[in-house]
Short mmCIF file of C-alpha atoms in Angstrom, two decimals:
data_model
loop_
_atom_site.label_atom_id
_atom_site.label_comp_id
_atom_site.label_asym_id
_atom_site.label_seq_id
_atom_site.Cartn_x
_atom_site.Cartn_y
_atom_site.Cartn_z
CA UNK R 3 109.92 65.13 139.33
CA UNK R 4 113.61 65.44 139.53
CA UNK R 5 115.85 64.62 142.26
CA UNK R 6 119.27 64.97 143.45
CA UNK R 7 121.29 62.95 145.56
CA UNK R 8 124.74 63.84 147.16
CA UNK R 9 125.55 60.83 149.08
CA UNK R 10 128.47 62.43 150.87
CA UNK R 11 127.19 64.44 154.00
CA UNK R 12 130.82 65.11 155.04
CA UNK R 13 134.19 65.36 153.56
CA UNK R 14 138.02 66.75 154.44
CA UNK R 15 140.85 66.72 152.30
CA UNK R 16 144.46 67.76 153.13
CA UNK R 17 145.26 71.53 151.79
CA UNK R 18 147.03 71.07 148.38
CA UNK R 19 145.39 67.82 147.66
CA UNK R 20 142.41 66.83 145.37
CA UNK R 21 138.90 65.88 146.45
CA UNK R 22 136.31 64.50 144.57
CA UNK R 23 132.40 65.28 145.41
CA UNK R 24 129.79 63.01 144.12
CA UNK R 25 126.45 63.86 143.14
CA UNK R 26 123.75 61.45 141.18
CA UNK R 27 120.44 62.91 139.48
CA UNK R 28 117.22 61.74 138.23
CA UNK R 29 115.19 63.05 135.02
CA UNK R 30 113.74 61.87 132.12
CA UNK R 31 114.28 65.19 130.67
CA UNK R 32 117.08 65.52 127.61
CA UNK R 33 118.22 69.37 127.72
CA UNK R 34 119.12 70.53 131.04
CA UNK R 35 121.73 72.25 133.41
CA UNK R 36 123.36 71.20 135.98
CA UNK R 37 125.31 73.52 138.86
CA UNK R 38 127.84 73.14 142.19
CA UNK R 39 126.90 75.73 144.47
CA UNK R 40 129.17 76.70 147.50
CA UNK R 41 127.66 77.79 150.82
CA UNK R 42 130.33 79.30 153.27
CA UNK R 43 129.66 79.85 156.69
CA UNK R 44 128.70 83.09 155.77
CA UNK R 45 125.90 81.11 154.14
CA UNK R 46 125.49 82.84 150.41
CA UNK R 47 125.36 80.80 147.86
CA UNK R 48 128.33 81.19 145.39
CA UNK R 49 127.58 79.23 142.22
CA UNK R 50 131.07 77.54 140.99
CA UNK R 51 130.47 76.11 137.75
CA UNK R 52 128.14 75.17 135.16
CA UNK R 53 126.98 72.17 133.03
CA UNK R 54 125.01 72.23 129.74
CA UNK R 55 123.55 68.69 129.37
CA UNK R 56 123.95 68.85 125.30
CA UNK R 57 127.14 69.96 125.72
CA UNK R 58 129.72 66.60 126.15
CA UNK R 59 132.85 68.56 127.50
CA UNK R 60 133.15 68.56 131.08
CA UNK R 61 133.61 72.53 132.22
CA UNK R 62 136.11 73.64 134.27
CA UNK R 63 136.76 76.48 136.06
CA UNK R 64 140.35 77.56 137.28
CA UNK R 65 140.79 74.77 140.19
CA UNK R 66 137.53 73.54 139.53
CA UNK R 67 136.13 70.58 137.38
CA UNK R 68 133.00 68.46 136.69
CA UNK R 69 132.71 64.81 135.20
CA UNK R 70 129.73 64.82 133.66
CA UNK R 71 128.51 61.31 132.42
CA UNK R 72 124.95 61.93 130.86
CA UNK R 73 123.97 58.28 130.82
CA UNK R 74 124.78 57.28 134.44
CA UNK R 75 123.22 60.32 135.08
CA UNK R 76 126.81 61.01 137.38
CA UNK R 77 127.81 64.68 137.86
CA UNK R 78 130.94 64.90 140.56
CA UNK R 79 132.87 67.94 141.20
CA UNK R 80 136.90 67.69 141.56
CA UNK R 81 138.48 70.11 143.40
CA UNK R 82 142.28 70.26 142.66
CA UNK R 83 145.35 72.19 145.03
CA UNK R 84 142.69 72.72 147.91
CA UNK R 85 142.70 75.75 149.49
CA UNK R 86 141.34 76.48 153.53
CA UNK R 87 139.06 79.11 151.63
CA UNK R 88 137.32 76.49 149.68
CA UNK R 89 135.57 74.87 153.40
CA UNK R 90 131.82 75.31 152.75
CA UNK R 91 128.80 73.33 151.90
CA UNK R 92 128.60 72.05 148.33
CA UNK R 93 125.45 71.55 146.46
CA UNK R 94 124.54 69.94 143.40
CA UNK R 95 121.57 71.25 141.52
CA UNK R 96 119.40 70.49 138.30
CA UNK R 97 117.41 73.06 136.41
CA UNK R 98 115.61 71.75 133.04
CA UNK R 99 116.46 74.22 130.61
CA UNK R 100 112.67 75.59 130.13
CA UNK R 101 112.00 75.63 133.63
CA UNK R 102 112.34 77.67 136.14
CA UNK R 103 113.52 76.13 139.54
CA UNK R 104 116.91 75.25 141.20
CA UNK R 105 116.62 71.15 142.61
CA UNK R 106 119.15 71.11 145.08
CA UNK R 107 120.61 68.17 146.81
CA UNK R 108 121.13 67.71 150.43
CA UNK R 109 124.64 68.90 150.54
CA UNK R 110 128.39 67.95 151.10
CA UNK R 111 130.34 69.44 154.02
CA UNK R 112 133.81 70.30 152.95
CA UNK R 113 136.58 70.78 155.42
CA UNK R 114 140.03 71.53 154.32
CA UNK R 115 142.71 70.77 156.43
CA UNK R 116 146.05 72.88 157.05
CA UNK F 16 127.87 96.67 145.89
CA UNK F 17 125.28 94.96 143.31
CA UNK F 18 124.64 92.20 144.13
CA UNK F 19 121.40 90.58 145.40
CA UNK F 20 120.77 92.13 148.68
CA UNK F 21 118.47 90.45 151.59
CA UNK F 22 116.71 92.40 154.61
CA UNK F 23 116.61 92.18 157.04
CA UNK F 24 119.52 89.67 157.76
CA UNK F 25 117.87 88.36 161.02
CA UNK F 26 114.03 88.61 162.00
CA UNK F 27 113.20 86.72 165.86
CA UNK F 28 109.39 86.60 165.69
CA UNK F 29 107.01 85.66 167.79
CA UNK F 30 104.09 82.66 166.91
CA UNK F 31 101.31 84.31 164.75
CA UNK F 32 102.89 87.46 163.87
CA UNK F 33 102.92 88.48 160.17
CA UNK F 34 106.51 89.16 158.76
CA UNK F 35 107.66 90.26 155.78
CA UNK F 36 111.35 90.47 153.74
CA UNK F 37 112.15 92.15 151.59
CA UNK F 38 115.26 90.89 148.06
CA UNK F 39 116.56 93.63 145.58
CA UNK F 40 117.68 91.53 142.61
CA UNK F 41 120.61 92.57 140.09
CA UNK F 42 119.43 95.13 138.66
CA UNK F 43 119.35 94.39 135.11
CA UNK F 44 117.88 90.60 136.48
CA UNK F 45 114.68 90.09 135.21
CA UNK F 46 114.05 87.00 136.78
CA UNK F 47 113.36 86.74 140.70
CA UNK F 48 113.39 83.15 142.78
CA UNK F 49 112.56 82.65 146.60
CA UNK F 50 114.09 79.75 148.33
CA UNK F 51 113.62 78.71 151.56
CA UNK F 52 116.33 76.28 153.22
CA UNK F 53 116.16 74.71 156.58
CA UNK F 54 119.39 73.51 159.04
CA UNK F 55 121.69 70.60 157.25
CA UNK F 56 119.07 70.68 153.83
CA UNK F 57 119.74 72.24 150.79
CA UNK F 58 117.30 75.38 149.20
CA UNK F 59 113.73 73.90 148.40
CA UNK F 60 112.42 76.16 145.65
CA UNK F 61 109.29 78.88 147.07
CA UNK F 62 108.14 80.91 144.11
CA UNK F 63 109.28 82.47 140.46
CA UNK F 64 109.01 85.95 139.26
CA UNK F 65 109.59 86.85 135.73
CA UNK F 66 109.55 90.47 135.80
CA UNK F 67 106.25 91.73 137.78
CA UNK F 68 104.41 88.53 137.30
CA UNK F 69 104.90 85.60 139.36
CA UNK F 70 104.73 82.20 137.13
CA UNK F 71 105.30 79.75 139.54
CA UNK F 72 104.51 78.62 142.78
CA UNK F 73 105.48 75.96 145.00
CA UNK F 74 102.84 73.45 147.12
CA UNK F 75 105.40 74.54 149.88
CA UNK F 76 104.08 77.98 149.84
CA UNK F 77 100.93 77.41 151.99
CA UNK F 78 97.85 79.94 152.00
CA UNK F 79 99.85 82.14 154.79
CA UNK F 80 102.61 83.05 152.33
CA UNK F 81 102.41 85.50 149.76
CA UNK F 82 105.23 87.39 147.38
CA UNK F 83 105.02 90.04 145.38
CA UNK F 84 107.09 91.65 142.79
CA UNK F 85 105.31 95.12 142.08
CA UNK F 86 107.44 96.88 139.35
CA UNK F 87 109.19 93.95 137.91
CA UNK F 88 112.16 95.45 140.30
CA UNK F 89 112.44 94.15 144.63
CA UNK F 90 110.31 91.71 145.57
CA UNK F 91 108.43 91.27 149.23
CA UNK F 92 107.87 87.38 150.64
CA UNK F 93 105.05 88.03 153.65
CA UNK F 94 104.73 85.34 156.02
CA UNK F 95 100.88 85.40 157.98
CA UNK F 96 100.39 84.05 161.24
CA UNK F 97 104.28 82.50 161.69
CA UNK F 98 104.43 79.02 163.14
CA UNK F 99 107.56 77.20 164.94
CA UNK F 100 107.78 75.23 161.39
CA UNK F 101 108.37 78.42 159.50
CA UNK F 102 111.73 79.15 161.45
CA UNK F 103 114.44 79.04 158.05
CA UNK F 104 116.64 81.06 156.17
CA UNK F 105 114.84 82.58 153.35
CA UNK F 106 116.80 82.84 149.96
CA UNK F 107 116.19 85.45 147.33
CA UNK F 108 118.10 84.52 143.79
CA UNK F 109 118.24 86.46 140.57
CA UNK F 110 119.20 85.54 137.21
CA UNK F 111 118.96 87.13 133.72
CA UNK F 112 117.22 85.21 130.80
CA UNK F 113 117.19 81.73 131.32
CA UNK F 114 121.14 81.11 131.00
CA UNK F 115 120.52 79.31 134.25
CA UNK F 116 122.99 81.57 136.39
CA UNK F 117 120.95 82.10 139.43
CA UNK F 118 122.91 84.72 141.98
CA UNK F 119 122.08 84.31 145.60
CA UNK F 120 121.41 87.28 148.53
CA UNK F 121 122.83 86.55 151.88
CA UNK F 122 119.26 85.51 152.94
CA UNK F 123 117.48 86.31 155.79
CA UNK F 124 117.17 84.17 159.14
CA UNK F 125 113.82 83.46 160.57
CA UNK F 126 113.26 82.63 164.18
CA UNK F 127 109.71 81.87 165.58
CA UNK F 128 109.59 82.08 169.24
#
């Protein structure tokens, strides 16, 4: 079975700045996707960006980034210029690419600071 | 607005009632997912729909919980004879093919009393 670990439970970061979220995975499958998630307090889920294992370029998405390192199985989320609006949960999750279900990890609390 | 949409937002229940939600997908979605996610955790996965037929099911989806998906189009989660432990927000998700986008409805907020 797959798992996901986020081994921050809480974060805060200046506004402007960078932060850095961490998130480590388990699988001994070799074609799979990989997801940050953002939870406001509104509490929907807002997916933010998207990994394809095969694919070796990290994506990025306007302020948004992943460095993805396949064999460390290491998939952290940068976050550049922070903005108030970005304060929310952040999960990490793993699909396999024939499955079906989202594995989530337990979640990073993100506070941005004025 | 079409997005996935969740009702009701809020249910307060009392101990051994039946409830039931109901999650319209994205319309052109053929894929429905229901999540369930307690205080502080993230979503643990409940139960897959690809159009009307429901492929997969979680261990976490005891006897007393059954979903449906008649016409490949909303989908109903029924809860049977609530406990204390079932009190969670319930997460619908949609997605289209297996690209792996998954788009989330606001959810809906159980309380067992």
């Amino acid at each position: 079975a797959q798992t996901v670990t986020q081994s921050q439970p809480e974060m805060s970061v200046q506004e402007a700045e960078t932060v850095t979220l961490s998130c480590t995975y388990d699988t001994s499958e070799s074609n799979y996707y990989l997801f940050w998630y953002k939870q406001p307090p509104s509490r929907q889920m807002i997916l933010v960006i998207r990994q394809e294992a095969y694919k070796q370029q990290n994506a990025t998405e306007n302020r948004f980034s992943v460095n993805f390192q396949k064999a460390a199985k290491s998939f952290s989320l940068k976050i550049s210029d922070s903005q108030l609006g970005d304060t929310a949960m952040y999960f990490c999750a793993f699909k396999e690419t024939s499955g079906s279900r989202l594995t989530f990890g337990e979640g990073t609390q993100l506070t941005v600071n004025p | 607005d079409t997005g996935v949409s969740q009702n009701p937002r809020h249910k307060i229940t009392k101990r051994g009632q039946n409830v039931t939600f109901r999650c319209d997908p994205i319309s052109e979605h053929n894929r429905l997912y229901w999540y369930r996610q307690t205080l502080g955790q993230g979503p643990e996965f409940l139960t897959y729909f690809q159009n009307e037929a429901q492929l997969e099911k979680s261990r976490l989806l005891s006897d007393r919980f059954s979903a449906e998906r008649p016409k490949g189009s909303f989908s109903t989660l029924e809860i049977q004879r609530t406990e204390q432990g079932d009190s969670a927000m319930y997460l619908c998700a949609s997605s289209l093919r297996e690209t792996g986008k998954a788009f989330f409805g606001q959810g809906t907020r159980l309380t067992v009393v």
